[in-house]
Amino acid sequence: MNDSWFTVTAIDNSTFAISEYGHWEQVHSFLLLGADKAALIDTGLGIGNIRTITDQLTTLPIDVLTTHVHTDHIGSHGEFERIYVHEADQNWLVHGIQGLSLEQIRRDVSRDITRPTPETFAPSTYKPYQGQPAGLLHDGDRIDLGGGRIITVYHTPGHSPGHLCFWDERRGFLFSGDLLYDTLPVYAFYPSTSPADLTRSLLRISDINGISKVYGSHHTLGLDPEILLEAKRAARYLQEQGLDHFGTGIHQFNGFSVQF
């Protein structure tokens, strides 16, 4: 697929990463195809219209599953009818992300861009999506896409109150959103974040059996499951040393880091 902004990677014949490598955040969204419908995990930055990509990949109806309501994950939400989010992030989806000015959001979304952007992108008029979701997601929900493809919802707060991970058990794929990725620190230093919750969430996902690959929402596409062993070790260390609170800085581990 030839697109100047999005890079599409086939993880398998019914799972696609839709990446934005031209932006400093290197955001990944994920399209999962079932027999009856598809799930799109996040919709990217909104610099380009991700709907132009998903329309080329499937004609199935699409449910948007939101890992969390931050600007770089809801950029093309307005292009889809069925958007789902955890209740704890619903208020930001409806009323707007609080704690960051629109001017700061516009500066962040438009800086350090290394690829040509679509002609429709104008930083001066960029505005994060706001709207009502079609429904709410809860811990333990099972989303049936048909053909035996079932996605399990894990509520994993810390990076945001309503942060979610999605577990594709049949394939062994864990889509970890902004709970776990590499290269830059996973952060929980804003007032809306919780270092203690983040460490507990890392412990929780590290106990999921059968993971073959971890797909975070930024940077390296697909991490080996061994990173979960390191995540467990890291979370326990942070708890035992009393470091899981604001102001303790950046903590480096083997393969990833966190910033509190």
mmCIF file of C-alpha atoms in Angstrom:
data_model
loop_
_atom_site.group_PDB
_atom_site.id
_atom_site.type_symbol
_atom_site.label_atom_id
_atom_site.label_comp_id
_atom_site.label_asym_id
_atom_site.label_seq_id
_atom_site.Cartn_x
_atom_site.Cartn_y
_atom_site.Cartn_z
ATOM 1 C CA MET A 1 0.000 0.000 0.000
ATOM 2 C CA ASN A 2 1.510 3.310 -1.091
ATOM 3 C CA ASP A 3 0.824 6.194 1.286
ATOM 4 C CA SER A 4 3.117 9.110 2.049
ATOM 5 C CA TRP A 5 2.094 9.374 5.711
ATOM 6 C CA PHE A 6 0.945 5.960 6.942
ATOM 7 C CA THR A 7 2.994 2.775 6.825
ATOM 8 C CA VAL A 8 0.970 -0.448 6.821
ATOM 9 C CA THR A 9 2.558 -3.635 8.118
ATOM 10 C CA ALA A 10 0.806 -6.994 7.848
ATOM 11 C CA ILE A 11 1.402 -8.776 11.157
ATOM 12 C CA ASP A 12 -0.541 -11.698 9.731
ATOM 13 C CA ASN A 13 -3.250 -11.992 7.080
ATOM 14 C CA SER A 14 -5.919 -10.471 9.363
ATOM 15 C CA THR A 15 -3.892 -8.154 11.617
ATOM 16 C CA PHE A 16 -2.374 -4.878 10.433
ATOM 17 C CA ALA A 17 -0.300 -2.180 12.079
ATOM 18 C CA ILE A 18 -0.943 1.314 10.733
ATOM 19 C CA SER A 19 2.077 3.396 11.727
ATOM 20 C CA GLU A 20 2.998 7.080 11.625
ATOM 21 C CA TYR A 21 6.798 6.980 11.490
ATOM 22 C CA GLY A 22 7.065 10.551 10.241
ATOM 23 C CA HIS A 23 6.128 11.942 13.654
ATOM 24 C CA TRP A 24 8.409 11.963 16.688
ATOM 25 C CA GLU A 25 5.941 9.815 18.654
ATOM 26 C CA GLN A 26 5.947 7.024 16.032
ATOM 27 C CA VAL A 27 2.360 6.041 16.754
ATOM 28 C CA HIS A 28 0.925 2.623 15.886
ATOM 29 C CA SER A 29 -2.771 1.832 15.484
ATOM 30 C CA PHE A 30 -3.935 -1.730 14.838
ATOM 31 C CA LEU A 31 -6.652 -3.182 12.610
ATOM 32 C CA LEU A 32 -7.909 -6.637 13.599
ATOM 33 C CA LEU A 33 -10.175 -8.487 11.162
ATOM 34 C CA GLY A 34 -12.712 -11.097 12.193
ATOM 35 C CA ALA A 35 -15.317 -12.935 10.152
ATOM 36 C CA ASP A 36 -18.140 -10.534 11.049
ATOM 37 C CA LYS A 37 -16.504 -7.232 11.936
ATOM 38 C CA ALA A 38 -13.188 -5.537 12.532
ATOM 39 C CA ALA A 39 -11.663 -3.773 15.509
ATOM 40 C CA LEU A 40 -9.455 -0.722 15.111
ATOM 41 C CA ILE A 41 -7.334 -0.145 18.194
ATOM 42 C CA ASP A 42 -6.926 3.655 18.269
ATOM 43 C CA THR A 43 -7.024 6.023 15.298
ATOM 44 C CA GLY A 44 -3.665 7.751 15.438
ATOM 45 C CA LEU A 45 -2.618 11.382 15.499
ATOM 46 C CA GLY A 46 -5.161 12.812 13.094
ATOM 47 C CA ILE A 47 -2.443 14.288 10.890
ATOM 48 C CA GLY A 48 -3.654 11.930 8.168
ATOM 49 C CA ASN A 49 -7.110 10.367 7.912
ATOM 50 C CA ILE A 50 -6.667 6.734 8.961
ATOM 51 C CA ARG A 51 -10.050 5.909 7.409
ATOM 52 C CA THR A 52 -8.450 6.151 3.970
ATOM 53 C CA ILE A 53 -6.241 3.221 5.009
ATOM 54 C CA THR A 54 -8.810 1.030 6.750
ATOM 55 C CA ASP A 55 -11.163 1.384 3.773
ATOM 56 C CA GLN A 56 -8.476 -0.201 1.605
ATOM 57 C CA LEU A 57 -7.881 -3.045 4.048
ATOM 58 C CA THR A 58 -11.449 -4.150 4.785
ATOM 59 C CA THR A 59 -15.110 -3.692 3.973
ATOM 60 C CA LEU A 60 -16.157 -5.070 7.359
ATOM 61 C CA PRO A 61 -17.904 -2.797 9.860
ATOM 62 C CA ILE A 62 -15.334 -1.356 12.259
ATOM 63 C CA ASP A 63 -15.515 -0.881 16.019
ATOM 64 C CA VAL A 64 -12.937 1.575 17.359
ATOM 65 C CA LEU A 65 -11.423 0.350 20.623
ATOM 66 C CA THR A 66 -9.698 3.210 22.427
ATOM 67 C CA THR A 67 -6.689 2.383 24.581
ATOM 68 C CA HIS A 68 -6.964 5.832 26.191
ATOM 69 C CA VAL A 69 -8.033 9.364 25.425
ATOM 70 C CA HIS A 70 -4.823 11.174 24.543
ATOM 71 C CA THR A 71 -4.465 13.243 21.380
ATOM 72 C CA ASP A 72 -2.197 10.799 19.566
ATOM 73 C CA HIS A 73 -4.695 7.941 19.914
ATOM 74 C CA ILE A 74 -8.004 9.596 18.962
ATOM 75 C CA GLY A 75 -6.966 11.658 15.946
ATOM 76 C CA SER A 76 -9.355 10.066 13.430
ATOM 77 C CA HIS A 77 -12.120 9.032 15.827
ATOM 78 C CA GLY A 78 -14.498 11.380 14.039
ATOM 79 C CA GLU A 79 -14.302 9.233 10.910
ATOM 80 C CA PHE A 80 -16.016 6.269 12.611
ATOM 81 C CA GLU A 81 -19.497 5.721 14.006
ATOM 82 C CA ARG A 82 -18.835 3.109 16.698
ATOM 83 C CA ILE A 83 -16.263 4.330 19.199
ATOM 84 C CA TYR A 84 -15.708 2.573 22.529
ATOM 85 C CA VAL A 85 -13.784 3.772 25.567
ATOM 86 C CA HIS A 86 -13.425 2.985 29.262
ATOM 87 C CA GLU A 87 -15.713 4.956 31.557
ATOM 88 C CA ALA A 88 -12.795 6.595 33.382
ATOM 89 C CA ASP A 89 -11.637 8.279 30.140
ATOM 90 C CA GLN A 90 -15.114 9.058 28.832
ATOM 91 C CA ASN A 91 -15.235 12.612 30.199
ATOM 92 C CA TRP A 92 -12.142 13.646 28.234
ATOM 93 C CA LEU A 93 -13.552 12.111 25.048
ATOM 94 C CA VAL A 94 -16.777 14.086 25.436
ATOM 95 C CA HIS A 95 -15.563 17.368 26.934
ATOM 96 C CA GLY A 96 -11.940 17.568 25.858
ATOM 97 C CA ILE A 97 -8.545 16.634 27.245
ATOM 98 C CA GLN A 98 -7.778 18.666 30.343
ATOM 99 C CA GLY A 99 -4.394 19.794 31.603
ATOM 100 C CA LEU A 100 -2.988 20.678 28.162
ATOM 101 C CA SER A 101 -3.841 23.864 26.315
ATOM 102 C CA LEU A 102 -4.890 23.693 22.685
ATOM 103 C CA GLU A 103 -1.788 25.717 21.832
ATOM 104 C CA GLN A 104 0.474 23.131 23.497
ATOM 105 C CA ILE A 105 -1.329 20.263 21.751
ATOM 106 C CA ARG A 106 -0.852 21.992 18.409
ATOM 107 C CA ARG A 107 2.852 22.531 19.086
ATOM 108 C CA ASP A 108 3.339 18.893 20.088
ATOM 109 C CA VAL A 109 1.475 17.436 17.130
ATOM 110 C CA SER A 110 3.328 19.555 14.578
ATOM 111 C CA ARG A 111 6.927 19.371 15.818
ATOM 112 C CA ASP A 112 9.769 17.090 14.691
ATOM 113 C CA ILE A 113 7.949 15.810 11.606
ATOM 114 C CA THR A 114 10.217 14.015 9.141
ATOM 115 C CA ARG A 115 7.813 13.086 6.338
ATOM 116 C CA PRO A 116 5.519 15.161 4.125
ATOM 117 C CA THR A 117 2.140 15.613 5.785
ATOM 118 C CA PRO A 118 -1.183 15.416 3.952
ATOM 119 C CA GLU A 119 -2.390 18.687 2.446
ATOM 120 C CA THR A 120 -5.398 18.561 4.760
ATOM 121 C CA PHE A 121 -3.220 18.894 7.881
ATOM 122 C CA ALA A 122 -2.996 22.429 9.282
ATOM 123 C CA PRO A 123 -1.424 22.764 12.749
ATOM 124 C CA SER A 124 -3.091 26.142 13.305
ATOM 125 C CA THR A 125 -6.570 24.605 13.066
ATOM 126 C CA TYR A 126 -5.834 21.151 14.502
ATOM 127 C CA LYS A 127 -8.291 20.199 17.231
ATOM 128 C CA PRO A 128 -8.561 16.894 19.124
ATOM 129 C CA TYR A 129 -11.714 14.871 18.621
ATOM 130 C CA GLN A 130 -14.624 15.344 21.037
ATOM 131 C CA GLY A 131 -17.805 13.286 21.020
ATOM 132 C CA GLN A 132 -19.971 10.701 22.693
ATOM 133 C CA PRO A 133 -18.855 7.074 22.495
ATOM 134 C CA ALA A 134 -21.183 4.395 21.182
ATOM 135 C CA GLY A 135 -20.548 2.405 24.351
ATOM 136 C CA LEU A 136 -18.237 1.798 27.273
ATOM 137 C CA LEU A 137 -15.654 -0.946 27.723
ATOM 138 C CA HIS A 138 -15.118 -2.736 31.030
ATOM 139 C CA ASP A 139 -12.435 -4.949 32.471
ATOM 140 C CA GLY A 140 -13.048 -8.515 31.366
ATOM 141 C CA ASP A 141 -15.262 -7.665 28.388
ATOM 142 C CA ARG A 142 -14.891 -10.088 25.480
ATOM 143 C CA ILE A 143 -15.353 -8.643 22.016
ATOM 144 C CA ASP A 144 -16.329 -11.246 19.429
ATOM 145 C CA LEU A 145 -15.211 -10.295 15.924
ATOM 146 C CA GLY A 146 -16.488 -13.555 14.460
ATOM 147 C CA GLY A 147 -14.685 -16.611 13.191
ATOM 148 C CA GLY A 148 -13.364 -17.406 16.641
ATOM 149 C CA ARG A 149 -11.476 -14.132 17.043
ATOM 150 C CA ILE A 150 -12.242 -12.812 20.508
ATOM 151 C CA ILE A 151 -10.536 -9.804 22.076
ATOM 152 C CA THR A 152 -10.401 -9.551 25.870
ATOM 153 C CA VAL A 153 -10.353 -6.148 27.545
ATOM 154 C CA TYR A 154 -7.945 -5.437 30.410
ATOM 155 C CA HIS A 155 -8.368 -2.249 32.414
ATOM 156 C CA THR A 156 -4.787 -1.127 33.056
ATOM 157 C CA PRO A 157 -4.825 2.349 34.622
ATOM 158 C CA GLY A 158 -1.730 4.401 35.331
ATOM 159 C CA HIS A 159 -0.912 6.259 32.123
ATOM 160 C CA SER A 160 -4.545 7.377 32.192
ATOM 161 C CA PRO A 161 -7.413 6.436 34.537
ATOM 162 C CA GLY A 162 -9.214 4.504 31.805
ATOM 163 C CA HIS A 163 -6.251 3.001 29.971
ATOM 164 C CA LEU A 164 -6.996 -0.370 28.352
ATOM 165 C CA CYS A 165 -4.966 -3.240 26.917
ATOM 166 C CA PHE A 166 -6.436 -5.722 24.446
ATOM 167 C CA TRP A 167 -5.574 -9.431 24.412
ATOM 168 C CA ASP A 168 -5.995 -11.522 21.271
ATOM 169 C CA GLU A 169 -5.673 -14.950 22.885
ATOM 170 C CA ARG A 170 -5.834 -17.127 19.770
ATOM 171 C CA ARG A 171 -2.884 -15.335 18.182
ATOM 172 C CA GLY A 172 -1.066 -14.519 21.400
ATOM 173 C CA PHE A 173 -0.995 -10.790 20.675
ATOM 174 C CA LEU A 174 -1.169 -8.290 23.532
ATOM 175 C CA PHE A 175 -1.879 -4.725 22.425
ATOM 176 C CA SER A 176 -0.451 -2.757 25.323
ATOM 177 C CA GLY A 177 -1.196 0.827 24.312
ATOM 178 C CA ASP A 178 0.920 3.249 26.344
ATOM 179 C CA LEU A 179 1.385 0.876 29.264
ATOM 180 C CA LEU A 180 4.440 -0.787 27.737
ATOM 181 C CA TYR A 181 6.675 0.146 24.805
ATOM 182 C CA ASP A 182 10.387 0.767 24.263
ATOM 183 C CA THR A 183 12.794 3.582 23.223
ATOM 184 C CA LEU A 184 11.247 6.511 25.149
ATOM 185 C CA PRO A 185 9.977 6.313 28.745
ATOM 186 C CA VAL A 186 6.457 5.160 29.518
ATOM 187 C CA TYR A 187 5.216 8.089 31.522
ATOM 188 C CA ALA A 188 3.054 8.679 34.552
ATOM 189 C CA PHE A 189 4.047 12.136 35.741
ATOM 190 C CA TYR A 190 0.966 14.229 34.848
ATOM 191 C CA PRO A 191 -1.709 14.911 37.501
ATOM 192 C CA SER A 192 -4.093 12.607 35.596
ATOM 193 C CA THR A 193 -1.656 9.692 35.810
ATOM 194 C CA SER A 194 -0.804 7.329 38.657
ATOM 195 C CA PRO A 195 2.628 5.714 39.104
ATOM 196 C CA ALA A 196 1.232 3.248 41.657
ATOM 197 C CA ASP A 197 -1.534 2.173 39.278
ATOM 198 C CA LEU A 198 0.930 1.842 36.406
ATOM 199 C CA THR A 199 3.180 -0.524 38.346
ATOM 200 C CA ARG A 200 0.162 -2.615 39.360
ATOM 201 C CA SER A 201 -0.965 -2.725 35.719
ATOM 202 C CA LEU A 202 2.489 -3.886 34.601
ATOM 203 C CA LEU A 203 2.297 -6.705 37.128
ATOM 204 C CA ARG A 204 -1.136 -7.656 35.875
ATOM 205 C CA ILE A 205 -0.259 -7.966 32.190
ATOM 206 C CA SER A 206 2.954 -9.817 33.039
ATOM 207 C CA ASP A 207 0.826 -12.654 34.414
ATOM 208 C CA ILE A 208 -1.124 -13.242 31.182
ATOM 209 C CA ASN A 209 -0.218 -16.676 29.839
ATOM 210 C CA GLY A 210 0.462 -17.407 26.180
ATOM 211 C CA ILE A 211 1.665 -14.033 24.918
ATOM 212 C CA SER A 212 3.701 -14.403 21.727
ATOM 213 C CA LYS A 213 4.191 -10.691 20.993
ATOM 214 C CA VAL A 214 3.578 -7.369 22.723
ATOM 215 C CA TYR A 215 2.420 -4.554 20.456
ATOM 216 C CA GLY A 216 2.839 -1.174 22.130
ATOM 217 C CA SER A 217 1.458 1.991 20.586
ATOM 218 C CA HIS A 218 4.839 3.647 19.991
ATOM 219 C CA HIS A 219 8.312 2.975 18.601
ATOM 220 C CA THR A 220 9.419 -0.645 17.987
ATOM 221 C CA LEU A 221 6.635 -2.615 16.322
ATOM 222 C CA GLY A 222 6.329 -5.898 18.206
ATOM 223 C CA LEU A 223 8.289 -6.720 21.353
ATOM 224 C CA ASP A 224 9.274 -10.224 22.395
ATOM 225 C CA PRO A 225 7.338 -11.604 25.382
ATOM 226 C CA GLU A 226 10.500 -11.638 27.507
ATOM 227 C CA ILE A 227 9.891 -7.943 28.093
ATOM 228 C CA LEU A 228 7.008 -8.956 30.346
ATOM 229 C CA LEU A 229 9.418 -10.729 32.682
ATOM 230 C CA GLU A 230 11.399 -7.516 32.884
ATOM 231 C CA ALA A 231 8.190 -5.545 33.426
ATOM 232 C CA LYS A 232 7.321 -7.765 36.373
ATOM 233 C CA ARG A 233 10.783 -7.392 37.851
ATOM 234 C CA ALA A 234 10.693 -3.642 37.318
ATOM 235 C CA ALA A 235 7.257 -3.192 38.872
ATOM 236 C CA ARG A 236 8.212 -5.182 41.952
ATOM 237 C CA TYR A 237 11.426 -3.198 42.328
ATOM 238 C CA LEU A 238 9.575 0.115 42.056
ATOM 239 C CA GLN A 239 7.061 -0.995 44.673
ATOM 240 C CA GLU A 240 9.599 -2.424 47.086
ATOM 241 C CA GLN A 241 11.841 0.646 46.855
ATOM 242 C CA GLY A 242 8.938 3.049 47.288
ATOM 243 C CA LEU A 243 9.596 4.650 43.919
ATOM 244 C CA ASP A 244 6.097 4.324 42.459
ATOM 245 C CA HIS A 245 5.053 7.911 43.105
ATOM 246 C CA PHE A 246 5.389 11.325 41.460
ATOM 247 C CA GLY A 247 8.766 12.984 41.282
ATOM 248 C CA THR A 248 11.066 9.953 41.412
ATOM 249 C CA GLY A 249 12.225 10.570 37.853
ATOM 250 C CA ILE A 250 13.208 8.187 35.059
ATOM 251 C CA HIS A 251 13.838 4.538 35.913
ATOM 252 C CA GLN A 252 15.745 2.459 33.344
ATOM 253 C CA PHE A 253 15.249 -1.267 32.949
ATOM 254 C CA ASN A 254 16.263 -3.854 30.380
ATOM 255 C CA GLY A 255 14.320 -2.941 27.251
ATOM 256 C CA PHE A 256 12.132 -0.110 28.550
ATOM 257 C CA SER A 257 11.928 2.728 31.056
ATOM 258 C CA VAL A 258 9.322 4.636 33.047
ATOM 259 C CA GLN A 259 9.111 8.256 34.150
ATOM 260 C CA PHE A 260 7.221 9.276 37.289
#
